[in-house]
Coordinates of C-alpha atoms and ligand atoms in Angstrom, one line a residue:
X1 CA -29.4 -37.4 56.9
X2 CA -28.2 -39.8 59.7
X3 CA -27.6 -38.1 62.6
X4 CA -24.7 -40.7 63.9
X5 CA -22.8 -40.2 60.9
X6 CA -20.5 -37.0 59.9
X7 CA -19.9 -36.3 56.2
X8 CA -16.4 -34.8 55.2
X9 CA -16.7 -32.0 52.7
X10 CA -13.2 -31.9 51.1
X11 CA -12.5 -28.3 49.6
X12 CA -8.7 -29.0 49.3
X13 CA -9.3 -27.7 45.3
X14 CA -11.0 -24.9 46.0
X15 CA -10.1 -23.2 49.5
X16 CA -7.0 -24.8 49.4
X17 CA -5.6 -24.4 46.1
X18 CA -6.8 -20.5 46.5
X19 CA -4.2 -19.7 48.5
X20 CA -0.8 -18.8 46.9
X21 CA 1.8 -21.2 45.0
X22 CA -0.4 -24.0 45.4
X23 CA -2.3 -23.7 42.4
X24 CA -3.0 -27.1 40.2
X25 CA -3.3 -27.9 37.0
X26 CA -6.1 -29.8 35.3
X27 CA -4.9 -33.3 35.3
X28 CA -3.4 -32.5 38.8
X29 CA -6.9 -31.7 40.2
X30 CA -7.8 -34.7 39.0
X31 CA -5.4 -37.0 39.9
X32 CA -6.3 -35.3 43.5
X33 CA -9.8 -35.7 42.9
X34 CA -10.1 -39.6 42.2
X35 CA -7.7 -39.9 45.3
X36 CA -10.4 -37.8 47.4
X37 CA -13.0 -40.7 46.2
X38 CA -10.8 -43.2 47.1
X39 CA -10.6 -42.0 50.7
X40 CA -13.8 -42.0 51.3
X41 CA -14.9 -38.1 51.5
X42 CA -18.5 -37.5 50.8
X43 CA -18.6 -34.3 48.9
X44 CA -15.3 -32.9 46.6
X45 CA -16.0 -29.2 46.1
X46 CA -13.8 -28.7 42.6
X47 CA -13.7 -25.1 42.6
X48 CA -15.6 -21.9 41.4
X49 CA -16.7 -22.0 38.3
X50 CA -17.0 -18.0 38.0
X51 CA -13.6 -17.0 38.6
X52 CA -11.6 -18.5 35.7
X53 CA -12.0 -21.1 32.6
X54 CA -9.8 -23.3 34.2
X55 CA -11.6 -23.4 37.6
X56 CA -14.7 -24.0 35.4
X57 CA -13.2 -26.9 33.4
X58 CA -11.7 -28.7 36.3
X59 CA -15.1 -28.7 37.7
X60 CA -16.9 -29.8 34.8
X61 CA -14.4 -32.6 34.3
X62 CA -14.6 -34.0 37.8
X63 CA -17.9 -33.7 37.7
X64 CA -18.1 -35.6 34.6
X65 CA -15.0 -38.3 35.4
X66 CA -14.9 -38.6 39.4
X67 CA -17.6 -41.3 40.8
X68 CA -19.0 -41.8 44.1
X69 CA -18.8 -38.2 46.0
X70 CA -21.1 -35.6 45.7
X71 CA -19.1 -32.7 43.3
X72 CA -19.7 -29.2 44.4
X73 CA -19.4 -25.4 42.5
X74 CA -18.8 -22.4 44.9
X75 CA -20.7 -19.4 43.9
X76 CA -21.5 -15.9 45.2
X77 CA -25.3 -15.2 45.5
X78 CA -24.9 -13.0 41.7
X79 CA -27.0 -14.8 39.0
X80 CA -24.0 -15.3 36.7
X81 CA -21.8 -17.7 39.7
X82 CA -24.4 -19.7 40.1
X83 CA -25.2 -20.2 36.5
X84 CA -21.6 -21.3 35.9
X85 CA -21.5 -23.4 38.9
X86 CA -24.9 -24.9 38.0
X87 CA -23.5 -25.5 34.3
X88 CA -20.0 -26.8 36.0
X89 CA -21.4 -29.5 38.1
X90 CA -24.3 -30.4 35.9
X91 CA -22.3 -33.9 34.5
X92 CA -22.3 -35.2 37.9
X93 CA -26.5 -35.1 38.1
X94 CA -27.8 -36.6 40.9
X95 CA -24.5 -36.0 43.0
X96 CA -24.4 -32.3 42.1
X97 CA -24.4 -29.5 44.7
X98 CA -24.1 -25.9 44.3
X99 CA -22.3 -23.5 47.6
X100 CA -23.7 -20.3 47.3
X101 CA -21.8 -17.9 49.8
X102 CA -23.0 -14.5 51.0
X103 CA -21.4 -12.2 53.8
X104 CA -23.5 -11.7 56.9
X105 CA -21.4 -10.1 59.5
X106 CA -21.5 -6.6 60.6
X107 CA -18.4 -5.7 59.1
X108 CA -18.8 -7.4 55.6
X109 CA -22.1 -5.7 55.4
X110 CA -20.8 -2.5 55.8
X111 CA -17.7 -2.6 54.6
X112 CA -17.7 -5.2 51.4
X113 CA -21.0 -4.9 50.9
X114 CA -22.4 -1.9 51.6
X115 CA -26.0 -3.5 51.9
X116 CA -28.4 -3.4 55.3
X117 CA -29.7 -7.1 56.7
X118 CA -32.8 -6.9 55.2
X119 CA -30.7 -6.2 51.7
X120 CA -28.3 -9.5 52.8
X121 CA -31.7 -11.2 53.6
X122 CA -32.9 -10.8 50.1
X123 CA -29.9 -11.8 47.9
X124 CA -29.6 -14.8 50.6
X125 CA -32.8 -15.9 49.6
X126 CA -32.6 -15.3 46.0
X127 CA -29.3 -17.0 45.5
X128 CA -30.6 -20.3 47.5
X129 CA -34.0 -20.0 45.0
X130 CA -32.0 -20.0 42.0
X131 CA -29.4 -22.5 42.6
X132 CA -32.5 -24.6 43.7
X133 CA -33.9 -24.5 40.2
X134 CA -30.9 -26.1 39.3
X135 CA -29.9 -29.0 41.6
X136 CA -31.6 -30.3 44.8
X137 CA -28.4 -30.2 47.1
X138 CA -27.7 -26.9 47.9
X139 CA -25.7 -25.2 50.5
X140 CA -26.0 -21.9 51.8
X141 CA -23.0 -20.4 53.7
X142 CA -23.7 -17.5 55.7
X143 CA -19.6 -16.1 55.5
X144 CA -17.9 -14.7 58.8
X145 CA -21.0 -16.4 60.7
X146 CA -18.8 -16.4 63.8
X147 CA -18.9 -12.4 63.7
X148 CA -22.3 -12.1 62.7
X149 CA -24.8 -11.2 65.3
X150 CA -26.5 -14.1 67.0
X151 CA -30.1 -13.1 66.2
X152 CA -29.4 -12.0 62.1
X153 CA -27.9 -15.6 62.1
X154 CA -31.1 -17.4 63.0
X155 CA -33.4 -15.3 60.7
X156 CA -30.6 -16.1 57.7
X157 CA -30.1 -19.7 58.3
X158 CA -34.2 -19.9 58.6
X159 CA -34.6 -18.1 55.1
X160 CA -32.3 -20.1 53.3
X161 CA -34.0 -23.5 54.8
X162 CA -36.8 -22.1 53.7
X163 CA -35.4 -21.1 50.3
X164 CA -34.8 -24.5 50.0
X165 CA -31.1 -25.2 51.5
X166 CA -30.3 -28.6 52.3
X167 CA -27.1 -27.7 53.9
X168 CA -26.3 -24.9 56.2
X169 CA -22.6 -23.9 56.6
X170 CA -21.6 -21.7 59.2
X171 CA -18.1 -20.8 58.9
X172 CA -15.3 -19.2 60.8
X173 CA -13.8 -17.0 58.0
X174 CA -11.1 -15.4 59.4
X175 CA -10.2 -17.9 62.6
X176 CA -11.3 -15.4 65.3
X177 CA -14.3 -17.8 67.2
X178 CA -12.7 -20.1 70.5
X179 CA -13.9 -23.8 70.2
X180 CA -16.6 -23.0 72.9
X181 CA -18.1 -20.2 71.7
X182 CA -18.2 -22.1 67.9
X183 CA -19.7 -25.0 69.6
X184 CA -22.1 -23.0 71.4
X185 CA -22.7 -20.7 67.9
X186 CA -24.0 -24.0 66.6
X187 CA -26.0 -25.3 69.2
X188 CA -28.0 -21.7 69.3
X189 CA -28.9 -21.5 65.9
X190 CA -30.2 -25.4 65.7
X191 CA -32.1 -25.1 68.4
X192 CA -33.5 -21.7 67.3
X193 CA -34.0 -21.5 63.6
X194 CA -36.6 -22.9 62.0
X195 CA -36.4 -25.9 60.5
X196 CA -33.1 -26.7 61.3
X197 CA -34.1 -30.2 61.9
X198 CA -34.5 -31.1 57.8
X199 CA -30.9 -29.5 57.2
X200 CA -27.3 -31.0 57.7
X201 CA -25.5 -28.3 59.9
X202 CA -21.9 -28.0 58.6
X203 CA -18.5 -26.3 60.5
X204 CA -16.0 -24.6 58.0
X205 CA -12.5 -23.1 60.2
X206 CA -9.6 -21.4 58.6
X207 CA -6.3 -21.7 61.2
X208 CA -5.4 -18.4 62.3
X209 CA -5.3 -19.1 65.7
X210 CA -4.4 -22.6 65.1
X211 CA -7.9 -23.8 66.4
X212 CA -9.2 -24.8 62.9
X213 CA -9.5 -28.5 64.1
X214 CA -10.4 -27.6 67.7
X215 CA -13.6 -25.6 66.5
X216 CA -14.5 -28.2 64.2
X217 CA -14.3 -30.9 66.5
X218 CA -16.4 -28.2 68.8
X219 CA -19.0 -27.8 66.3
X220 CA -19.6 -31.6 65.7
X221 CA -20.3 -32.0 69.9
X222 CA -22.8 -29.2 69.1
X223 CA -24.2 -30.4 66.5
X224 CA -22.8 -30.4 63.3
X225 CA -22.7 -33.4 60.7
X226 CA -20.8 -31.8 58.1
X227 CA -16.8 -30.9 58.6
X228 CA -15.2 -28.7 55.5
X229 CA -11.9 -29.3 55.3
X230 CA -8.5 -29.6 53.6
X231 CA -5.9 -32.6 53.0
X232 CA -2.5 -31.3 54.9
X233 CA -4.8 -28.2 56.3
X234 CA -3.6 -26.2 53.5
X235 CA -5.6 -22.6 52.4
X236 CA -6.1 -19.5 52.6
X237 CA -3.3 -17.6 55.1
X238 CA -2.6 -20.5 57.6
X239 CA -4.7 -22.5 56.0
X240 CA -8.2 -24.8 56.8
X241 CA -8.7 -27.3 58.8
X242 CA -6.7 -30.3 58.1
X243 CA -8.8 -33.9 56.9
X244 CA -6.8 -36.2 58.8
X245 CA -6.7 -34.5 62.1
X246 CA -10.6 -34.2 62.5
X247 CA -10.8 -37.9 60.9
X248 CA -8.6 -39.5 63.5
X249 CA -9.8 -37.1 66.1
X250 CA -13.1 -39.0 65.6
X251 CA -12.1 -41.9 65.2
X252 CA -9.3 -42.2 68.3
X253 CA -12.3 -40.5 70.8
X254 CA -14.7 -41.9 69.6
X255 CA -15.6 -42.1 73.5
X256 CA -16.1 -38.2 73.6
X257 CA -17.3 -37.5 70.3
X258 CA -20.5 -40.1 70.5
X259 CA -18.4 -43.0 68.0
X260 CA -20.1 -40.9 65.1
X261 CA -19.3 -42.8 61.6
X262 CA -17.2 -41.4 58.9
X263 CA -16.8 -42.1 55.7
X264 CA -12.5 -41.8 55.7
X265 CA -10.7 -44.8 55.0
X266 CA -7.8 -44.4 57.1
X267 CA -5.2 -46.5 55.2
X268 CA -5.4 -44.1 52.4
X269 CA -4.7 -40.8 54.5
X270 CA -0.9 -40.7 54.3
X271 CA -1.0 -41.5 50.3
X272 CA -4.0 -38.6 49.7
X273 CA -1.3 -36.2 51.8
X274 CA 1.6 -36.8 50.0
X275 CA -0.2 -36.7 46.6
X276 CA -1.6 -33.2 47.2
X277 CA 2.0 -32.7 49.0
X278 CA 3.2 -33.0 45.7
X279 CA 0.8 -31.5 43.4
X280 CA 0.4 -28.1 44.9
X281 CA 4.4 -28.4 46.0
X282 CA 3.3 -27.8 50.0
X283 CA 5.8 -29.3 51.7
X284 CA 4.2 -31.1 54.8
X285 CA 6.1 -29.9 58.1
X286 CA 8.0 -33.3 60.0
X287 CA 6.0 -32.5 62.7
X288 CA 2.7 -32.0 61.8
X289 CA -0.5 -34.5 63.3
X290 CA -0.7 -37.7 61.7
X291 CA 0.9 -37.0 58.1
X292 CA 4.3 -35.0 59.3
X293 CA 7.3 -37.8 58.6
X294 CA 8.0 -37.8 62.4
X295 CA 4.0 -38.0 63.7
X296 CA 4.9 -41.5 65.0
X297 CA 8.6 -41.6 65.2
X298 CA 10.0 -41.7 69.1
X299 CA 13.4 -40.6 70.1
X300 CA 13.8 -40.3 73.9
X301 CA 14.9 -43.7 75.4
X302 CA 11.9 -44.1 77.9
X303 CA 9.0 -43.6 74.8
X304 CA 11.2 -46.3 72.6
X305 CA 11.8 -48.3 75.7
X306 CA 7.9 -48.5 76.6
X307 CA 6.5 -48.9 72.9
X308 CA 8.6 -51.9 72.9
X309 CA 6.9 -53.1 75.8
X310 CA 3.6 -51.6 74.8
X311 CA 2.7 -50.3 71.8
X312 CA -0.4 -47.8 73.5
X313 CA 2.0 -46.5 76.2
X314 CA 3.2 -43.9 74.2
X315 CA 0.9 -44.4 70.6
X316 CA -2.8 -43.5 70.8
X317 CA -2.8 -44.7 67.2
X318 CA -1.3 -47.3 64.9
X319 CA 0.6 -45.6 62.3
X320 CA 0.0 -48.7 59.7
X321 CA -3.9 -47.4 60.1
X322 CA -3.4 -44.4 58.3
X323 CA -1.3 -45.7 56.0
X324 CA 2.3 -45.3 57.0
X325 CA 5.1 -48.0 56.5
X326 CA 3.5 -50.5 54.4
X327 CA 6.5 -51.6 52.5
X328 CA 6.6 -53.8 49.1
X329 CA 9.2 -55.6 47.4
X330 CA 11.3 -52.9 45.6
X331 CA 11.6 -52.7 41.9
X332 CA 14.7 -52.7 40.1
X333 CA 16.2 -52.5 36.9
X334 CA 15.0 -56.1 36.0
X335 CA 11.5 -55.2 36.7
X336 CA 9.2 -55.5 33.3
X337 CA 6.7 -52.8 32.3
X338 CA 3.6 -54.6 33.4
X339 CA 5.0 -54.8 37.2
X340 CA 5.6 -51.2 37.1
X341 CA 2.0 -50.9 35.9
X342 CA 0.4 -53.1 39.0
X343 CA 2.5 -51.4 41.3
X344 CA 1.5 -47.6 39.9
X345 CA -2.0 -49.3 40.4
X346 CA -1.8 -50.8 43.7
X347 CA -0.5 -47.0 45.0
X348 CA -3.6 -45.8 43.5
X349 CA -1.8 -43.8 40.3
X350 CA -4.6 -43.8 37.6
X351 CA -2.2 -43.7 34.6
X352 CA -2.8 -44.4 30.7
X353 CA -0.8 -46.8 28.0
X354 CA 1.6 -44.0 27.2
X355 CA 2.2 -42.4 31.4
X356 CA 2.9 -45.7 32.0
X357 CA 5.7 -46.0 29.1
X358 CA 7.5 -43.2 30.2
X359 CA 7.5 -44.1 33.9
X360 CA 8.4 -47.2 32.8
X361 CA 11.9 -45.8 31.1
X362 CA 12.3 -43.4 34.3
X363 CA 12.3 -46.5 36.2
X364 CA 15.1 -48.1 34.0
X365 CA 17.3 -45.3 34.3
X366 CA 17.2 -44.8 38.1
X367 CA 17.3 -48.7 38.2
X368 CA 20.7 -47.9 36.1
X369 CA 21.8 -45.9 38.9
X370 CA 20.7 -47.6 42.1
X371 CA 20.2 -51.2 43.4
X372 CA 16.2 -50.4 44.4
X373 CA 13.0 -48.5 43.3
X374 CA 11.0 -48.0 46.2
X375 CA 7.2 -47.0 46.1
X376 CA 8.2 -43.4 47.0
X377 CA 10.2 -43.6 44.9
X378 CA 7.7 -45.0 41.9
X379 CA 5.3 -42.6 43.8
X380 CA 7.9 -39.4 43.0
X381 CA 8.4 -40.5 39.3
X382 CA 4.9 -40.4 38.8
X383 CA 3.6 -37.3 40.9
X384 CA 6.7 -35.7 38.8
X385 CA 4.9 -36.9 35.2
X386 CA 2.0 -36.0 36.7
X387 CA 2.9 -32.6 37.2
X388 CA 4.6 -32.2 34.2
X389 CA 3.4 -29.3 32.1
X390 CA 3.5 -29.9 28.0
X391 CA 7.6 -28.8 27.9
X392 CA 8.5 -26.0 25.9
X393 CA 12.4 -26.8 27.0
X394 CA 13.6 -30.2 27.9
X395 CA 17.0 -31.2 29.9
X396 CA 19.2 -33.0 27.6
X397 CA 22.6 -32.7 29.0
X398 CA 24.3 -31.2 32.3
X399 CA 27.2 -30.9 33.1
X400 CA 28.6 -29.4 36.7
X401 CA 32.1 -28.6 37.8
X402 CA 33.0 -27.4 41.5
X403 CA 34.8 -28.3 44.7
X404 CA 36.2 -25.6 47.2
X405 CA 38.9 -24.5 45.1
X406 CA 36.7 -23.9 41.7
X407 CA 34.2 -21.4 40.4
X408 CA 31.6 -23.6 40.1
X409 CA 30.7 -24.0 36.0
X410 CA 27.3 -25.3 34.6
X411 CA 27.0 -26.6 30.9
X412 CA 23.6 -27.4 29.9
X413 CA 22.2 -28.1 26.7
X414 CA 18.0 -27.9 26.2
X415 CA 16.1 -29.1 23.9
X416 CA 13.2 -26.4 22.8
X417 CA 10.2 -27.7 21.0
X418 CA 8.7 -25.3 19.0
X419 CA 5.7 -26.9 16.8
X420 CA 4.3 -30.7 16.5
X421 CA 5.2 -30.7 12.9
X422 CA 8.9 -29.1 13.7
X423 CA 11.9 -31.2 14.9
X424 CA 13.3 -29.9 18.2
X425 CA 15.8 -27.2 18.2
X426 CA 19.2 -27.8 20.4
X427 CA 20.8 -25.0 23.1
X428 CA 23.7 -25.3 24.7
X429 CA 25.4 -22.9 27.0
X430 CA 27.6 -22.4 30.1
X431 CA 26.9 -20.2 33.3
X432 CA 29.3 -19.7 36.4
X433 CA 27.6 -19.3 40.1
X434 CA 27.6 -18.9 43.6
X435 CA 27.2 -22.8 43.7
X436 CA 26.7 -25.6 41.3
X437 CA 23.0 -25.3 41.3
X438 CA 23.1 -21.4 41.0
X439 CA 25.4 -22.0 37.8
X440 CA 23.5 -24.6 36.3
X441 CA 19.8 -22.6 36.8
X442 CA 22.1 -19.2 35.2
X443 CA 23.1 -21.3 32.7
X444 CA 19.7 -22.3 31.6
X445 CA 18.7 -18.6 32.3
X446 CA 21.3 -18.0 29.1
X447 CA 19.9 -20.1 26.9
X448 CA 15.8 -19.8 27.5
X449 CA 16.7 -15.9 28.0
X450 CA 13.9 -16.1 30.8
X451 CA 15.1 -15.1 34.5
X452 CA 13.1 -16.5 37.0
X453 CA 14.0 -15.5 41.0
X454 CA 14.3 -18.1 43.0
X455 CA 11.9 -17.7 46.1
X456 CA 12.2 -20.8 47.9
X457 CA 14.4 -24.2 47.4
X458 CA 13.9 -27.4 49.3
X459 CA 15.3 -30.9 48.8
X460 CA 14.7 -34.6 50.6
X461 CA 15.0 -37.6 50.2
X462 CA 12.4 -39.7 48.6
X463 CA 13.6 -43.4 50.0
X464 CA 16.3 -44.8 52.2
X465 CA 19.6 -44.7 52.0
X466 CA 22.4 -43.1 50.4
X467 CA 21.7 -43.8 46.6
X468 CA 18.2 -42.2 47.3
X469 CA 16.4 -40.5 44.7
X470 CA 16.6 -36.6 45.4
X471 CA 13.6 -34.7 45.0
X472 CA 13.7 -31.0 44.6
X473 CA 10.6 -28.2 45.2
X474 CA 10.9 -24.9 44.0
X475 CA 9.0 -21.3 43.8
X476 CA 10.2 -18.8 40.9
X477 CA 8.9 -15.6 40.7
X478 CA 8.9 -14.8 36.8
X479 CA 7.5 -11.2 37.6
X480 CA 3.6 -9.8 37.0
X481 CA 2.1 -12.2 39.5
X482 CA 3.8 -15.1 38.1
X483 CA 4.9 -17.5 41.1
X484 CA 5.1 -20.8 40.1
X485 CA 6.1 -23.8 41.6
X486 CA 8.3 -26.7 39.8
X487 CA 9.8 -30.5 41.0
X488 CA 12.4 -32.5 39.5
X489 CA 13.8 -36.2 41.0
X490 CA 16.9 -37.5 40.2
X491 CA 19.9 -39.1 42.2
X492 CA 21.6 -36.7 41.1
X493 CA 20.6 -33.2 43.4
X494 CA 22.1 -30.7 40.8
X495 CA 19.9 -32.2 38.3
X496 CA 16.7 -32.9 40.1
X497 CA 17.2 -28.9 40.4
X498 CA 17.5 -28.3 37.3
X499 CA 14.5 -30.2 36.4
X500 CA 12.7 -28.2 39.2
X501 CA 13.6 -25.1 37.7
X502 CA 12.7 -26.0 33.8
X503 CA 9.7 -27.7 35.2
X504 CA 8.6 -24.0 36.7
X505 CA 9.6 -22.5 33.3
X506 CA 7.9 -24.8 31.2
X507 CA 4.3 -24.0 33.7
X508 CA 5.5 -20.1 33.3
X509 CA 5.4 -20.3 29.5
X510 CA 2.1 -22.5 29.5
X511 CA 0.2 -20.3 31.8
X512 CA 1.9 -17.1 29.1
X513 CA 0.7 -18.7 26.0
X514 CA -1.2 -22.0 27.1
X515 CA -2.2 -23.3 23.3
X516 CA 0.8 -22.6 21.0
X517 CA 3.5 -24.4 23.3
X518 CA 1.5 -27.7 23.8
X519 CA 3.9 -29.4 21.7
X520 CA 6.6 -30.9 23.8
X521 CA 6.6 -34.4 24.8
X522 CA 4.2 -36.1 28.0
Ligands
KIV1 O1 -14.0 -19.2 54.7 C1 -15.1 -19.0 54.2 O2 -16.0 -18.3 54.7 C2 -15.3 -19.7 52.9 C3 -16.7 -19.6 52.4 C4 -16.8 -19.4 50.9 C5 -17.5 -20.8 52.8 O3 -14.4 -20.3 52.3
ZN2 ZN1 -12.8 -20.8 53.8

């Protein structure tokens, strides 16, 4: 452990896709993942393992495919977590760590629990011992440490180093703790538990009082050399700690922090947020730090006037370091397959042969339509393959009427693919509406006889001007618990909708009956 050098602990695919409507798909958490190696965090923690096959097998496969970071597996101190975690992480070898989590504050004891200290004491040290016989690296995480009395937090940080934890993680559950009474949580316990010298000390804040940053930041002055945190700040409630802000926060005061190293490569911070932007369908608000569209954009006369003279009067950062505004030569309609293919490369889209293909022909089309293909652009074709689920329906035709003196009218006809062996069967039907997006999403209602609610609708702008692609983000509510989110891009806005929509009902049916309708085309 160095202590001039703070190691990012990315949990953007486990505490962050936890919380709801942001839940990813296998290739998605991988797409993510390879992007978390290319920024340059230290440890990805993929998921945990226990709480579903698909947590377990997006684990195993990073673990197995994503090089360079250390892969984590969250588990509870109960034999069976940390077996599947240990099992989970087991392809990455050398660079596997298991998280074993128990709670320690008064009112988790009591409450969750229902066990004394001594009782927490004992499964504390059990858990450590028995992810220990599995991997080296392990991390113990004492939850709601920022509620926990000061003294039981010494004696369960010491047992766990003497367990055999390599990392200690004290976090701030429920966002309750002030930056200087985090700080000062973290210089107590190092300078009173045992062996806290052979351990890395590691902050984890959730944002309920918007001081999820603040605190981290607090905890590194006292201490801490691990941050756990989440691209866009996205989890549980209001979320974790967001990546960029504590990496720039480093990085830009340097002076205050002690110029303590990271790992981050700046440059690829806006890409990483957009990506995850995309795959978990987060929208990133236009004013959030360093990622938010306008994080570097001045409007009052004065600012513009003095950036002109001086960049640093009113910029304490470049925006071109973290990877805003660097502009290539746009593709167009001309453009051959194997440019398409450097440029997916050069933005860091790992795609085969066949993704390629197909992003290749979405290119030719939009090409058809408008002058330029932009990187977002190229970027929001991709993501949108990406997130593609196998499709049990497929747009084939749309057809919208409406102005201010119609009822707007939607003809659609679907494709529906039904077996690999079986040619696809053709739908067609009509729907009226409020509006030519309600009529189209009834119509297609009518044919898959599946109603989803519409919970939430937004649509931007993926490039400049007026012949801009239009990308839509939806959440339907398809009733029992299932929310899911769905995108669509077109330059047309009443189809990227529909493409949203069928995009949500194609996840709905895969997440009802996952094998039988992988037959549609990728
Ligand atoms: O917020 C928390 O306490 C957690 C633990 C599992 C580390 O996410
Ligand atoms: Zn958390």
């Amino acid at each position: 452990m160095k202590q001039d050098r703070v190691y990012f602990f990315d949990t953007t695919l486990r505490d962050g896709e936890q919380c709801p409507g942001a839940a990813m798909n296998l290739r998605e958490k991988l797409q993510v993942a390879r992007q978390l190696a290319r920024l340059g965090v230290d440890i990805i923690e993929a998921g945990f393992p226990i709480t579903s096959e698909g947590d377990f097998a997006a684990v195993q496969q990073i673990a197995r495919e994503v090089k360079g970071p250390v892969i984590c597996g969250l588990a509870r101190c109960v034999p069976k977590d940390i077996e599947a975690a240990a099992e989970a992480v087991k392809p990455a070898g050398k660079r596997a760590r298991i998280h074993v989590f128990l709670g320690t504050s008064k009112i988790h004891r009591e409450f969750k629990l229902g066990k004394a200290q001594a009782e927490i004491l004992r499964l504390a040290v059990e858990g450590v011992r028995r992810a220990k016989a599995h991997v080296e690296n392990v991390e113990f995480s004492p939850e709601d440490a920022s509620r926990t009395e000061l003294d039981f937090l010494v004696n369960i940080v010491q047992a766990a180093i003497e367990a055999g934890a390599t990392t200690i993680n004290m976090p701030d559950t429920v966002g309750y703790a002030t930056p200087a009474e985090y700080g000062e949580m973290f210089a107590h316990v190092i300078q009173h538990a045992r062996g806290a010298g052979r351990v890395v000390f590691s902050a984890h804040c959730h944002d309920d009082l918007g001081l999820a940053v603040a605190n981290s930041l607090a905890a590194v002055r006292h201490g801490a050399r691990q941050v756990e945190c989440t691209v866009n700040g996205i989890g549980e409630r209001a979320g974790n700690a967001a990546l960029e802000e504590i990496a720039m926060g480093l990085k830009t005061r340097g002076d205050f922090y002690g110029n303590l190293r990271i790992g981050i490569r700046p440059g690829e911070i806006v890409r990483t947020s957009r990506l995850v932007s995309r795959m978990t369908s987060f929208l990133v608000q236009r004013n959030k730090a360093i990622v938010g569209e306008n994080a570097f954009s001045h409007s009052a006369g004065i600012h513009q006037d003095g950036i002109l003279k001086k960049r640093e009067t009113y910029e304490i950062m470049n925006p071109e370091d973290v990877g805003w505004g660097k502009t290539e030569l746009p593709l167009t309609k001309h453009s051959g397959r194997h440019a398409v293919a450097v440029r997916l490369k050069h933005l860091g889209l790992n795609m085969s042969d066949g993704d390629v293909n197909t992003i290749f022909t979405r290119v030719k089309q939009i090409g058809d339509k408008k002058k330029f293909v932009y990187d977002d652009d190229l970027v929001a074709l991709a993501e949108g393959h990406i997130t593609e689920v196998p499709e049990t329906w497929s747009l084939e035709y749309l057809s919208v009427s409406s102005g201010n003196h119609t009822v707007p009218t939607a003809t659609v006809r679907l494709k529906r693919f039904t077996g690999p062996k079986t040619p696809p069967e053709t739908h067609q039907d009509a729907g009226i509406g409020d509006g030519p997006v309600d009529a189209a999403l009834k119509a297609i209602d009518r044919i898959t006889k599946i109603r989803g609610r519409l919970k939430d609708y937004a649509l931007r702008a993926v490039s400049q001007g007026k012949d801009a692609l239009g990308e839509v983000t939806i959440q339907a509510d398809f009733g029992n618990g299932h929310q899911l989110a769905g995108k669509g891009a077109s330059t047309d806005v009443i189809e990227a909708s529909a493409r949203a929509y069928l995009n949500a009902v194609n996840r709905y049916l895969n997440e009802r009956e996952p094998n039988p309708r992988k037959t549609g085309p990728r």
